[in-house]
Coordinates of C-alpha atoms in Angstrom, one line a residue:
M30 CA 1.0 -10.5 14.9
A31 CA 1.3 -8.3 11.9
K32 CA 0.0 -4.8 11.6
V33 CA -2.0 -4.6 8.3
I34 CA -1.6 -1.4 6.3
A35 CA -3.6 -0.7 3.1
L36 CA -2.2 1.8 0.6
A37 CA -5.2 3.5 -1.0
N38 CA -6.1 6.4 -3.3
Q39 CA -8.7 6.0 -6.0
K40 CA -6.8 8.5 -8.1
G41 CA -4.3 6.6 -10.3
G42 CA -0.7 7.6 -10.8
V43 CA -0.1 8.9 -7.3
G44 CA 2.8 6.5 -6.5
K45 CA 0.7 4.0 -4.6
T46 CA 2.2 0.8 -6.1
T47 CA 5.7 2.4 -6.1
T48 CA 5.2 3.1 -2.4
A49 CA 3.9 -0.4 -1.7
I50 CA 6.9 -2.1 -3.3
N51 CA 9.6 0.2 -2.0
L52 CA 8.2 0.6 1.5
A53 CA 7.8 -3.2 1.8
A54 CA 11.4 -3.8 0.6
S55 CA 12.8 -1.0 2.9
L56 CA 11.0 -2.5 5.9
A57 CA 12.5 -5.9 5.0
V58 CA 16.0 -4.4 4.8
L59 CA 15.4 -3.1 8.3
E60 CA 14.9 -6.8 9.3
K61 CA 11.2 -6.9 9.5
K62 CA 9.2 -9.8 8.1
I63 CA 7.0 -8.4 5.4
L64 CA 4.1 -9.6 3.3
L65 CA 3.0 -7.6 0.3
I66 CA -0.5 -8.4 -1.0
D67 CA -1.1 -7.2 -4.5
A68 CA -4.9 -6.5 -4.6
D69 CA -4.8 -4.6 -7.8
P70 CA -5.8 -6.5 -11.0
Q71 CA -3.1 -4.6 -12.9
A72 CA -0.6 -6.7 -10.9
N73 CA 2.1 -4.0 -11.1
A74 CA 3.4 -4.8 -7.6
T75 CA 3.8 -8.4 -8.6
S76 CA 5.9 -7.6 -11.7
G77 CA 7.6 -4.8 -9.9
I78 CA 9.3 -7.1 -7.4
G79 CA 10.4 -9.5 -10.1
F80 CA 7.7 -12.0 -10.9
D81 CA 6.6 -12.9 -14.4
L82 CA 2.9 -12.6 -14.6
R83 CA 2.6 -15.4 -17.2
E84 CA 4.1 -17.8 -14.6
I85 CA 1.7 -16.9 -11.8
E86 CA -0.5 -20.0 -11.2
T87 CA -2.3 -19.0 -8.0
S88 CA -3.0 -15.5 -6.7
I89 CA -5.1 -13.5 -4.3
Y90 CA -8.0 -14.3 -6.6
E91 CA -8.0 -18.0 -5.6
C92 CA -7.7 -17.0 -2.0
L93 CA -10.8 -14.8 -2.2
I94 CA -13.0 -16.8 -4.5
D95 CA -11.9 -20.5 -4.0
E96 CA -10.9 -20.1 -0.3
L97 CA -7.4 -21.3 -1.2
D98 CA -5.0 -21.2 1.9
P99 CA -2.8 -18.0 1.4
N100 CA 0.1 -20.0 2.9
D101 CA 0.1 -22.0 -0.3
V102 CA 0.1 -18.9 -2.5
V103 CA 2.9 -16.9 -0.9
L104 CA 6.0 -16.3 -3.1
N105 CA 9.4 -15.5 -1.7
S106 CA 10.9 -12.5 -3.4
D107 CA 14.7 -11.9 -4.0
T108 CA 14.6 -9.4 -1.2
N109 CA 15.3 -11.3 2.0
G110 CA 12.3 -11.0 4.4
L111 CA 9.8 -9.8 1.7
D112 CA 7.1 -12.2 0.6
L113 CA 4.3 -11.6 -1.9
I114 CA 0.7 -12.8 -2.5
P115 CA 0.5 -12.0 -6.2
S116 CA -2.3 -10.6 -8.2
H117 CA -3.7 -11.7 -11.6
I118 CA -5.9 -10.3 -14.3
D119 CA -8.6 -12.7 -13.1
L120 CA -9.0 -10.3 -10.1
V121 CA -11.0 -8.0 -12.4
G122 CA -13.9 -10.4 -12.2
A123 CA -13.6 -11.0 -8.5
E124 CA -15.7 -8.0 -7.5
I125 CA -18.7 -9.3 -9.5
E126 CA -18.2 -12.9 -8.1
M127 CA -18.0 -11.6 -4.6
L128 CA -21.3 -9.7 -4.8
N129 CA -23.2 -13.0 -3.9
F130 CA -21.0 -13.7 -0.9
D131 CA -22.3 -13.4 2.7
E132 CA -20.2 -10.7 4.4
R133 CA -18.5 -9.9 1.1
E134 CA -16.6 -7.0 2.6
Q135 CA -14.9 -9.4 5.1
S136 CA -13.4 -11.8 2.5
L137 CA -9.9 -10.4 2.5
K138 CA -9.9 -10.1 6.3
K139 CA -10.6 -13.9 6.5
V140 CA -7.7 -14.6 4.1
I141 CA -5.3 -12.5 6.1
A142 CA -6.3 -14.1 9.4
K143 CA -4.8 -17.4 8.2
I144 CA -1.4 -15.9 7.7
R145 CA -1.2 -12.8 9.9
D146 CA 0.9 -14.3 12.7
K147 CA 3.9 -15.0 10.4
Y148 CA 4.7 -11.3 9.7
D149 CA 5.6 -8.0 11.3
Y150 CA 3.8 -5.9 8.7
I151 CA 1.3 -6.8 5.9
L152 CA 1.0 -4.1 3.2
I153 CA -2.0 -4.2 0.8
D154 CA -1.6 -2.5 -2.6
C155 CA -5.2 -1.5 -3.5
S156 CA -6.6 -0.8 -7.0
P157 CA -7.1 2.8 -8.0
S158 CA -10.9 2.7 -7.3
L159 CA -13.3 2.6 -4.4
G160 CA -14.8 -0.8 -5.5
L161 CA -15.3 -3.9 -3.5
L162 CA -11.7 -4.9 -3.5
T163 CA -10.6 -1.7 -1.9
L164 CA -13.5 -1.9 0.6
N165 CA -12.2 -5.4 1.5
A166 CA -8.7 -4.0 2.0
L167 CA -9.9 -1.2 4.2
T168 CA -12.0 -3.6 6.2
A169 CA -9.1 -6.0 6.7
A170 CA -6.5 -3.2 7.6
D171 CA -5.5 -1.7 10.9
S172 CA -4.6 1.5 9.1
V173 CA -4.5 3.2 5.7
M174 CA -1.6 5.1 4.1
I175 CA -2.7 7.6 1.5
P176 CA -0.1 8.7 -1.1
V177 CA -0.8 12.2 -2.5
Q178 CA 1.2 13.4 -5.5
C179 CA 2.7 17.0 -5.4
E180 CA 0.8 18.1 -8.5
Y181 CA -2.2 20.1 -9.5
F182 CA -5.5 18.6 -8.3
A183 CA -3.6 16.7 -5.6
L184 CA -6.5 17.1 -3.1
E185 CA -9.2 16.4 -5.7
G186 CA -10.9 13.1 -4.9
L187 CA -9.4 12.9 -1.4
G188 CA -12.8 13.9 0.1
K189 CA -14.4 10.9 -1.5
L190 CA -11.7 8.6 -0.1
L191 CA -12.0 10.1 3.4
N192 CA -15.8 9.7 3.3
T193 CA -15.3 6.0 2.3
I194 CA -12.9 5.5 5.2
K195 CA -15.4 7.2 7.6
M196 CA -18.2 4.9 6.3
I197 CA -16.0 1.8 6.9
Q198 CA -15.1 3.0 10.4
N199 CA -18.8 3.4 11.2
R200 CA -20.0 0.1 9.7
L201 CA -17.3 -2.4 9.1
N202 CA -14.0 -1.6 10.8
P203 CA -14.2 0.8 13.8
E204 CA -10.5 0.2 14.5
L205 CA -9.4 1.6 11.1
E206 CA -7.0 4.5 11.5
I207 CA -5.2 6.8 9.0
E208 CA -1.5 5.9 9.2
G209 CA -0.7 9.1 7.3
F210 CA -0.7 11.0 4.1
L211 CA 2.5 10.5 2.1
L212 CA 3.6 13.3 -0.3
T213 CA 5.0 11.7 -3.5
M214 CA 6.6 12.9 -6.8
Y215 CA 8.0 16.0 -5.2
D216 CA 10.2 18.3 -7.2
S217 CA 11.8 21.0 -5.1
R218 CA 12.4 23.2 -8.2
L219 CA 8.7 23.5 -8.9
R220 CA 6.8 26.2 -7.1
L221 CA 3.6 24.1 -7.5
S222 CA 5.2 21.1 -5.7
N223 CA 6.0 23.4 -2.7
L224 CA 2.5 24.9 -2.7
V225 CA 0.9 21.4 -2.7
V226 CA 3.2 20.4 0.3
E227 CA 2.0 23.5 2.2
E228 CA -1.7 22.9 1.3
V229 CA -1.6 19.2 2.3
K230 CA 0.2 20.0 5.6
Q231 CA -2.3 22.8 6.3
H232 CA -5.2 20.5 5.7
F233 CA -4.0 17.4 7.5
E234 CA -1.4 18.8 9.9
D235 CA 0.4 16.1 11.9
M236 CA -1.2 13.3 9.8
V237 CA 1.3 14.0 7.1
F238 CA 4.5 12.0 7.0
E239 CA 7.7 14.1 7.4
T240 CA 9.3 12.0 4.7
I241 CA 8.6 13.3 1.3
I242 CA 9.2 11.1 -1.8
Q243 CA 11.1 13.1 -4.4
R244 CA 10.9 12.5 -8.1
N245 CA 13.8 10.2 -9.0
V246 CA 14.9 8.5 -12.3
K247 CA 16.1 5.3 -10.5
L248 CA 12.7 5.0 -8.8
S249 CA 11.0 5.0 -12.3
E250 CA 13.6 2.6 -13.8
A251 CA 13.6 0.0 -11.0
P252 CA 10.2 -1.7 -11.8
S253 CA 11.3 -2.5 -15.4
H254 CA 14.1 -4.5 -13.9
G255 CA 11.7 -6.2 -11.5
K256 CA 13.5 -4.8 -8.4
P257 CA 12.6 -2.4 -5.6
V258 CA 14.8 0.7 -5.9
I259 CA 16.8 -0.3 -2.8
M260 CA 18.0 -3.4 -4.7
Y261 CA 18.4 -1.6 -7.9
D262 CA 20.4 1.4 -6.7
A263 CA 20.7 1.6 -2.9
K264 CA 22.5 5.0 -3.1
S265 CA 19.8 6.7 -5.2
K266 CA 17.6 9.5 -3.8
G267 CA 14.5 7.2 -4.2
A268 CA 16.1 4.4 -2.1
R269 CA 17.1 6.8 0.6
S270 CA 13.6 8.4 0.7
Y271 CA 11.8 5.0 1.1
L272 CA 14.3 3.9 3.8
A273 CA 13.6 7.1 5.7
L274 CA 9.8 6.5 5.3
A275 CA 10.2 2.9 6.6
R276 CA 12.2 4.2 9.6
E277 CA 9.5 6.9 10.3
L278 CA 6.7 4.3 10.1
L279 CA 8.5 2.0 12.6
E280 CA 9.2 4.9 14.9
N281 CA 5.6 6.1 14.8
N282 CA 4.3 2.6 15.6
E283 CA 6.7 2.1 18.4
I284 CA 5.5 5.4 20.0
K285 CA 1.8 4.2 19.5
D286 CA 2.7 0.8 21.2
V287 CA 4.3 2.6 24.2
E288 CA 1.2 4.9 24.5
K289 CA -1.1 1.9 24.6

């Protein structure tokens, strides 16, 4: 049965969708069966792995609102082993429509339950907010990965996210763990980048992934070609970084399984 990991940070532009796409693809390359759920109305993860948004007929929206079976919505990407439940602009209205639902925070959990046994990992790309969709993702997830960019104000807003996670642990999902903080957009030439790395590691200690995602041109170019970076340029620094992250994630989870 799949481990469900939400990628969340209400701060936009931290590399959350980039991480969702490229971690999913890297795990697939390492021969894991992966489902990426695009739970962001901007649908960047959907276009970033090669789907034309104008051709999306059913999406996570129909699963949440019309109770459509997710097995009928899944799309196979060009990356072997990587499937997608796409997003759609309609998702913007889903939060309002879901307000009248009983157990509205559990909607995504119910969707995932119908498809969970087909995958090794399910990654959820959350929207950059702490709205009902993100609450759904955190309620459905086993753990949350938090990308933090190596820039000024990096830690700003993290307190709010951590309070939300604590509230969900107390009320909705006591099993929710923090998978780790992932440092992104790192530039070794900048003193600020190095200071942020130090600050985040000081704050969160062993909860920070050892792998750091460096700034990389190929990483920025890949989504415009509708490809994860490992399919766009496997030798690039960005591809190597995400492959290292995928390996670290698998290793961490194997250790946790043994400890259980």
